[in-house]
Amino acid sequence: MPKPHLLQLTPYPEADQTPLDAAFIVHRYFDAPDQPALLATVGPLVDAIATNGGRGVSAAILAACPRVQIVAVYGVGYDAVDLAPCRARGIRVTNTPDVLTDDVADLAVAMMLALARGIVAADANVRSGAWAATGGPPLRHRVSGARAGILGLGRIGTAIAQRCAAFGMPIAYSARRPKDVPADWAYVPDPVALAAQSDHLFVALAATAETRHVVGPAVLRALGPAGRLINISRAANIDESALLDALEAQTIAGAALDVFEGEPNVNSRFLPLRNVLLQPHHGSATVETRAAMGQLMRDNLTAHFAGLPLPSAVV
Ligand code: 8YV
């Protein structure tokens, strides 16, 4: 059986590239010198598209691939895939849930601790000699027992809540409906009300048209001058301009962000701020998890072309 043609929109680790190259005729769109020309030439041949959570697939690329059968996302977020043409044309879409949940939740908690305890500034204090010269950094704030609010109690939000509960933190969460969770986890569906009762507010929502800018001026006001925001979801869930206003005016205590509008380019207003922790969208970026994501993405592709059920289809 001839190898299917695969249009690859993003680079993968070598360990993932080798098996892809073995199973498919791979067309590397991401480093093509003339991407429109490549698309015009190979688009009619493409059977599958491989991408990641940040890159997705546009309607234009889908339109240039009239015989594409499946879009495989290396990541759990598929908000950057234009689903309307996929649904209209019967194009399957798969992602890589579960295998990255722990890593993303681990980083979210690490970001909370680093922000509240000033880990980055304390490292600089030692490295610069300031500790010896003028003493240690100023006192920071306890995390254990503080109130955790989880905006979006899906797989990752639940894993974050479980970790925070282990720190003795009271848990409150928003979701479309109450979840089957420990009885002392409070269901607070309104984002403003949730922020008002949170010291650390985690944004763990899948990005959709409904969640766009759900964290705006009202939520930030409710979070207040002692509140901290942690975002490991998508930048679109936050009104970044309103967040910058709040950080600059110190009307919230701080924010820890792994995602940004226009990433990897970051708004320069963030750079001088000392009450924000900036991370390079690396929630799932461990050797172990990326290997599992790559394997699951390939398992979906292999299953599709073998006519078998797909391990993790979203369309
Ligand atoms: C990205 C992510 O996919 O899983 C997601 O949705 O945001 C990340 O894991 C990352 O760009 C993977 O390359």
PDB file of N, CA and C in Angstrom, residues 95-153:
ATOM      1  N   ASN A  95      -6.520  14.979  18.907  1.00  0.00           N
ATOM      2  CA  ASN A  95      -5.580  15.709  19.763  1.00  0.00           C
ATOM      3  C   ASN A  95      -4.877  14.722  20.689  1.00  0.00           C
ATOM      4  N   THR A  96      -4.153  15.235  21.683  1.00  0.00           N
ATOM      5  CA  THR A  96      -3.400  14.334  22.575  1.00  0.00           C
ATOM      6  C   THR A  96      -3.713  14.670  24.035  1.00  0.00           C
ATOM      7  N   PRO A  97      -4.931  14.361  24.477  1.00  0.00           N
ATOM      8  CA  PRO A  97      -5.297  14.634  25.869  1.00  0.00           C
ATOM      9  C   PRO A  97      -4.675  13.630  26.834  1.00  0.00           C
ATOM     10  N   ASP A  98      -4.829  13.848  28.100  1.00  0.00           N
ATOM     11  CA  ASP A  98      -4.438  12.933  29.186  1.00  0.00           C
ATOM     12  C   ASP A  98      -2.922  12.797  29.340  1.00  0.00           C
ATOM     13  N   VAL A  99      -2.195  12.529  28.256  1.00  0.00           N
ATOM     14  CA  VAL A  99      -0.757  12.268  28.391  1.00  0.00           C
ATOM     15  C   VAL A  99       0.005  13.499  28.881  1.00  0.00           C
ATOM     16  N   LEU A 100      -0.576  14.691  28.738  1.00  0.00           N
ATOM     17  CA  LEU A 100       0.126  15.916  29.153  1.00  0.00           C
ATOM     18  C   LEU A 100      -0.482  16.562  30.405  1.00  0.00           C
ATOM     19  N   THR A 101      -1.557  15.987  30.914  1.00  0.00           N
ATOM     20  CA  THR A 101      -2.272  16.615  32.042  1.00  0.00           C
ATOM     21  C   THR A 101      -1.363  16.880  33.238  1.00  0.00           C
ATOM     22  N   ASP A 102      -0.601  15.884  33.645  1.00  0.00           N
ATOM     23  CA  ASP A 102       0.228  16.052  34.849  1.00  0.00           C
ATOM     24  C   ASP A 102       1.299  17.120  34.660  1.00  0.00           C
ATOM     25  N   ASP A 103       1.945  17.118  33.504  1.00  0.00           N
ATOM     26  CA  ASP A 103       2.997  18.123  33.285  1.00  0.00           C
ATOM     27  C   ASP A 103       2.445  19.534  33.349  1.00  0.00           C
ATOM     28  N   VAL A 104       1.282  19.749  32.692  1.00  0.00           N
ATOM     29  CA  VAL A 104       0.733  21.112  32.659  1.00  0.00           C
ATOM     30  C   VAL A 104       0.298  21.527  34.063  1.00  0.00           C
ATOM     31  N   ALA A 105      -0.303  20.591  34.791  1.00  0.00           N
ATOM     32  CA  ALA A 105      -0.720  20.898  36.171  1.00  0.00           C
ATOM     33  C   ALA A 105       0.490  21.127  37.069  1.00  0.00           C
ATOM     34  N   ASP A 106       1.532  20.325  36.887  1.00  0.00           N
ATOM     35  CA  ASP A 106       2.757  20.527  37.669  1.00  0.00           C
ATOM     36  C   ASP A 106       3.312  21.934  37.433  1.00  0.00           C
ATOM     37  N   LEU A 107       3.366  22.346  36.166  1.00  0.00           N
ATOM     38  CA  LEU A 107       3.915  23.674  35.883  1.00  0.00           C
ATOM     39  C   LEU A 107       3.034  24.763  36.468  1.00  0.00           C
ATOM     40  N   ALA A 108       1.716  24.591  36.393  1.00  0.00           N
ATOM     41  CA  ALA A 108       0.816  25.610  36.957  1.00  0.00           C
ATOM     42  C   ALA A 108       1.081  25.820  38.439  1.00  0.00           C
ATOM     43  N   VAL A 109       1.258  24.726  39.168  1.00  0.00           N
ATOM     44  CA  VAL A 109       1.534  24.827  40.614  1.00  0.00           C
ATOM     45  C   VAL A 109       2.923  25.399  40.861  1.00  0.00           C
ATOM     46  N   ALA A 110       3.876  24.996  40.035  1.00  0.00           N
ATOM     47  CA  ALA A 110       5.227  25.566  40.154  1.00  0.00           C
ATOM     48  C   ALA A 110       5.193  27.078  39.920  1.00  0.00           C
ATOM     49  N   MET A 111       4.400  27.510  38.950  1.00  0.00           N
ATOM     50  CA  MET A 111       4.287  28.950  38.648  1.00  0.00           C
ATOM     51  C   MET A 111       3.640  29.687  39.813  1.00  0.00           C
ATOM     52  N   MET A 112       2.612  29.077  40.425  1.00  0.00           N
ATOM     53  CA  MET A 112       1.979  29.686  41.599  1.00  0.00           C
ATOM     54  C   MET A 112       3.001  29.876  42.714  1.00  0.00           C
ATOM     55  N   LEU A 113       3.776  28.825  42.998  1.00  0.00           N
ATOM     56  CA  LEU A 113       4.762  28.886  44.085  1.00  0.00           C
ATOM     57  C   LEU A 113       5.858  29.896  43.764  1.00  0.00           C
ATOM     58  N   ALA A 114       6.335  29.867  42.518  1.00  0.00           N
ATOM     59  CA  ALA A 114       7.417  30.780  42.138  1.00  0.00           C
ATOM     60  C   ALA A 114       6.973  32.226  42.248  1.00  0.00           C
ATOM     61  N   LEU A 115       5.723  32.498  41.850  1.00  0.00           N
ATOM     62  CA  LEU A 115       5.212  33.875  41.909  1.00  0.00           C
ATOM     63  C   LEU A 115       5.025  34.324  43.351  1.00  0.00           C
ATOM     64  N   ALA A 116       4.373  33.498  44.150  1.00  0.00           N
ATOM     65  CA  ALA A 116       4.035  33.914  45.529  1.00  0.00           C
ATOM     66  C   ALA A 116       5.279  34.007  46.406  1.00  0.00           C
ATOM     67  N   ARG A 117       6.251  33.103  46.179  1.00  0.00           N
ATOM     68  CA  ARG A 117       7.435  33.066  47.032  1.00  0.00           C
ATOM     69  C   ARG A 117       8.625  33.804  46.441  1.00  0.00           C
ATOM     70  N   GLY A 118       8.458  34.371  45.222  1.00  0.00           N
ATOM     71  CA  GLY A 118       9.531  35.185  44.636  1.00  0.00           C
ATOM     72  C   GLY A 118      10.779  34.387  44.311  1.00  0.00           C
ATOM     73  N   ILE A 119      10.593  33.180  43.764  1.00  0.00           N
ATOM     74  CA  ILE A 119      11.719  32.264  43.533  1.00  0.00           C
ATOM     75  C   ILE A 119      12.744  32.859  42.567  1.00  0.00           C
ATOM     76  N   VAL A 120      12.273  33.485  41.488  1.00  0.00           N
ATOM     77  CA  VAL A 120      13.196  34.020  40.473  1.00  0.00           C
ATOM     78  C   VAL A 120      14.004  35.175  41.049  1.00  0.00           C
ATOM     79  N   ALA A 121      13.330  36.066  41.782  1.00  0.00           N
ATOM     80  CA  ALA A 121      14.033  37.217  42.374  1.00  0.00           C
ATOM     81  C   ALA A 121      15.016  36.763  43.452  1.00  0.00           C
ATOM     82  N   ALA A 122      14.654  35.692  44.173  1.00  0.00           N
ATOM     83  CA  ALA A 122      15.551  35.192  45.222  1.00  0.00           C
ATOM     84  C   ALA A 122      16.805  34.581  44.611  1.00  0.00           C
ATOM     85  N   ASP A 123      16.640  33.898  43.484  1.00  0.00           N
ATOM     86  CA  ASP A 123      17.819  33.353  42.789  1.00  0.00           C
ATOM     87  C   ASP A 123      18.749  34.500  42.387  1.00  0.00           C
ATOM     88  N   ALA A 124      18.135  35.587  41.833  1.00  0.00           N
ATOM     89  CA  ALA A 124      18.943  36.747  41.415  1.00  0.00           C
ATOM     90  C   ALA A 124      19.631  37.402  42.606  1.00  0.00           C
ATOM     91  N   ASN A 125      18.962  37.391  43.731  1.00  0.00           N
ATOM     92  CA  ASN A 125      19.531  37.973  44.961  1.00  0.00           C
ATOM     93  C   ASN A 125      20.830  37.281  45.354  1.00  0.00           C
ATOM     94  N   VAL A 126      20.842  35.939  45.211  1.00  0.00           N
ATOM     95  CA  VAL A 126      22.052  35.184  45.563  1.00  0.00           C
ATOM     96  C   VAL A 126      23.125  35.387  44.496  1.00  0.00           C
ATOM     97  N   ARG A 127      22.733  35.183  43.225  1.00  0.00           N
ATOM     98  CA  ARG A 127      23.707  35.268  42.121  1.00  0.00           C
ATOM     99  C   ARG A 127      24.391  36.635  42.055  1.00  0.00           C
ATOM    100  N   SER A 128      23.647  37.696  42.373  1.00  0.00           N
ATOM    101  CA  SER A 128      24.185  39.062  42.229  1.00  0.00           C
ATOM    102  C   SER A 128      25.090  39.448  43.389  1.00  0.00           C
ATOM    103  N   GLY A 129      25.104  38.646  44.466  1.00  0.00           N
ATOM    104  CA  GLY A 129      25.899  39.020  45.632  1.00  0.00           C
ATOM    105  C   GLY A 129      25.138  39.913  46.596  1.00  0.00           C
ATOM    106  N   ALA A 130      23.862  40.217  46.238  1.00  0.00           N
ATOM    107  CA  ALA A 130      23.083  41.141  47.086  1.00  0.00           C
ATOM    108  C   ALA A 130      22.854  40.536  48.470  1.00  0.00           C
ATOM    109  N   TRP A 131      22.681  39.209  48.508  1.00  0.00           N
ATOM    110  CA  TRP A 131      22.409  38.563  49.805  1.00  0.00           C
ATOM    111  C   TRP A 131      23.545  38.863  50.785  1.00  0.00           C
ATOM    112  N   ALA A 132      24.777  38.692  50.267  1.00  0.00           N
ATOM    113  CA  ALA A 132      25.934  38.933  51.142  1.00  0.00           C
ATOM    114  C   ALA A 132      26.099  40.425  51.430  1.00  0.00           C
ATOM    115  N   ALA A 133      25.765  41.233  50.429  1.00  0.00           N
ATOM    116  CA  ALA A 133      26.047  42.668  50.563  1.00  0.00           C
ATOM    117  C   ALA A 133      24.978  43.399  51.371  1.00  0.00           C
ATOM    118  N   THR A 134      23.715  43.100  51.051  1.00  0.00           N
ATOM    119  CA  THR A 134      22.650  43.896  51.688  1.00  0.00           C
ATOM    120  C   THR A 134      21.540  43.046  52.299  1.00  0.00           C
ATOM    121  N   GLY A 135      21.718  41.697  52.222  1.00  0.00           N
ATOM    122  CA  GLY A 135      20.700  40.830  52.840  1.00  0.00           C
ATOM    123  C   GLY A 135      19.753  40.232  51.809  1.00  0.00           C
ATOM    124  N   GLY A 136      18.909  39.371  52.293  1.00  0.00           N
ATOM    125  CA  GLY A 136      18.010  38.621  51.426  1.00  0.00           C
ATOM    126  C   GLY A 136      16.864  39.476  50.913  1.00  0.00           C
ATOM    127  N   PRO A 137      16.027  38.890  50.048  1.00  0.00           N
ATOM    128  CA  PRO A 137      14.890  39.610  49.462  1.00  0.00           C
ATOM    129  C   PRO A 137      13.807  39.875  50.509  1.00  0.00           C
ATOM    130  N   PRO A 138      12.822  40.693  50.182  1.00  0.00           N
ATOM    131  CA  PRO A 138      11.739  40.990  51.128  1.00  0.00           C
ATOM    132  C   PRO A 138      10.872  39.751  51.388  1.00  0.00           C
ATOM    133  N   LEU A 139      10.152  39.770  52.483  1.00  0.00           N
ATOM    134  CA  LEU A 139       9.258  38.671  52.805  1.00  0.00           C
ATOM    135  C   LEU A 139       8.220  38.504  51.695  1.00  0.00           C
ATOM    136  N   ARG A 140       7.834  37.270  51.431  1.00  0.00           N
ATOM    137  CA  ARG A 140       6.816  36.994  50.414  1.00  0.00           C
ATOM    138  C   ARG A 140       5.571  36.421  51.075  1.00  0.00           C
ATOM    139  N   HIS A 141       4.838  35.530  50.377  1.00  0.00           N
ATOM    140  CA  HIS A 141       3.541  35.122  50.939  1.00  0.00           C
ATOM    141  C   HIS A 141       3.384  33.604  50.946  1.00  0.00           C
ATOM    142  N   ARG A 142       2.781  33.123  52.019  1.00  0.00           N
ATOM    143  CA  ARG A 142       2.522  31.690  52.157  1.00  0.00           C
ATOM    144  C   ARG A 142       1.517  31.223  51.114  1.00  0.00           C
ATOM    145  N   VAL A 143       1.774  30.032  50.601  1.00  0.00           N
ATOM    146  CA  VAL A 143       0.833  29.410  49.652  1.00  0.00           C
ATOM    147  C   VAL A 143      -0.061  28.395  50.365  1.00  0.00           C
ATOM    148  N   SER A 144       0.526  27.552  51.205  1.00  0.00           N
ATOM    149  CA  SER A 144      -0.269  26.529  51.893  1.00  0.00           C
ATOM    150  C   SER A 144      -1.428  27.169  52.641  1.00  0.00           C
ATOM    151  N   GLY A 145      -2.626  26.637  52.404  1.00  0.00           N
ATOM    152  CA  GLY A 145      -3.810  27.137  53.095  1.00  0.00           C
ATOM    153  C   GLY A 145      -4.473  28.320  52.425  1.00  0.00           C
ATOM    154  N   ALA A 146      -3.805  28.918  51.428  1.00  0.00           N
ATOM    155  CA  ALA A 146      -4.447  30.022  50.689  1.00  0.00           C
ATOM    156  C   ALA A 146      -5.557  29.456  49.805  1.00  0.00           C
ATOM    157  N   ARG A 147      -6.404  30.305  49.294  1.00  0.00           N
ATOM    158  CA  ARG A 147      -7.589  29.840  48.551  1.00  0.00           C
ATOM    159  C   ARG A 147      -7.258  29.691  47.062  1.00  0.00           C
ATOM    160  N   ALA A 148      -7.565  28.525  46.511  1.00  0.00           N
ATOM    161  CA  ALA A 148      -7.347  28.261  45.078  1.00  0.00           C
ATOM    162  C   ALA A 148      -8.688  28.313  44.347  1.00  0.00           C
ATOM    163  N   GLY A 149      -8.703  29.073  43.233  1.00  0.00           N
ATOM    164  CA  GLY A 149      -9.870  29.109  42.344  1.00  0.00           C
ATOM    165  C   GLY A 149      -9.467  28.533  40.992  1.00  0.00           C
ATOM    166  N   ILE A 150     -10.263  27.595  40.484  1.00  0.00           N
ATOM    167  CA  ILE A 150      -9.929  26.935  39.205  1.00  0.00           C
ATOM    168  C   ILE A 150     -10.992  27.312  38.181  1.00  0.00           C
ATOM    169  N   LEU A 151     -10.592  28.110  37.208  1.00  0.00           N
ATOM    170  CA  LEU A 151     -11.520  28.529  36.150  1.00  0.00           C
ATOM    171  C   LEU A 151     -11.471  27.471  35.047  1.00  0.00           C
ATOM    172  N   GLY A 152     -12.423  26.544  35.082  1.00  0.00           N
ATOM    173  CA  GLY A 152     -12.437  25.441  34.119  1.00  0.00           C
ATOM    174  C   GLY A 152     -11.942  24.149  34.727  1.00  0.00           C
ATOM    175  N   LEU A 153     -12.858  23.304  35.213  1.00  0.00           N
ATOM    176  CA  LEU A 153     -12.433  22.074  35.902  1.00  0.00           C
ATOM    177  C   LEU A 153     -12.514  20.898  34.940  1.00  0.00           C
TER     178      LEU A 153
END
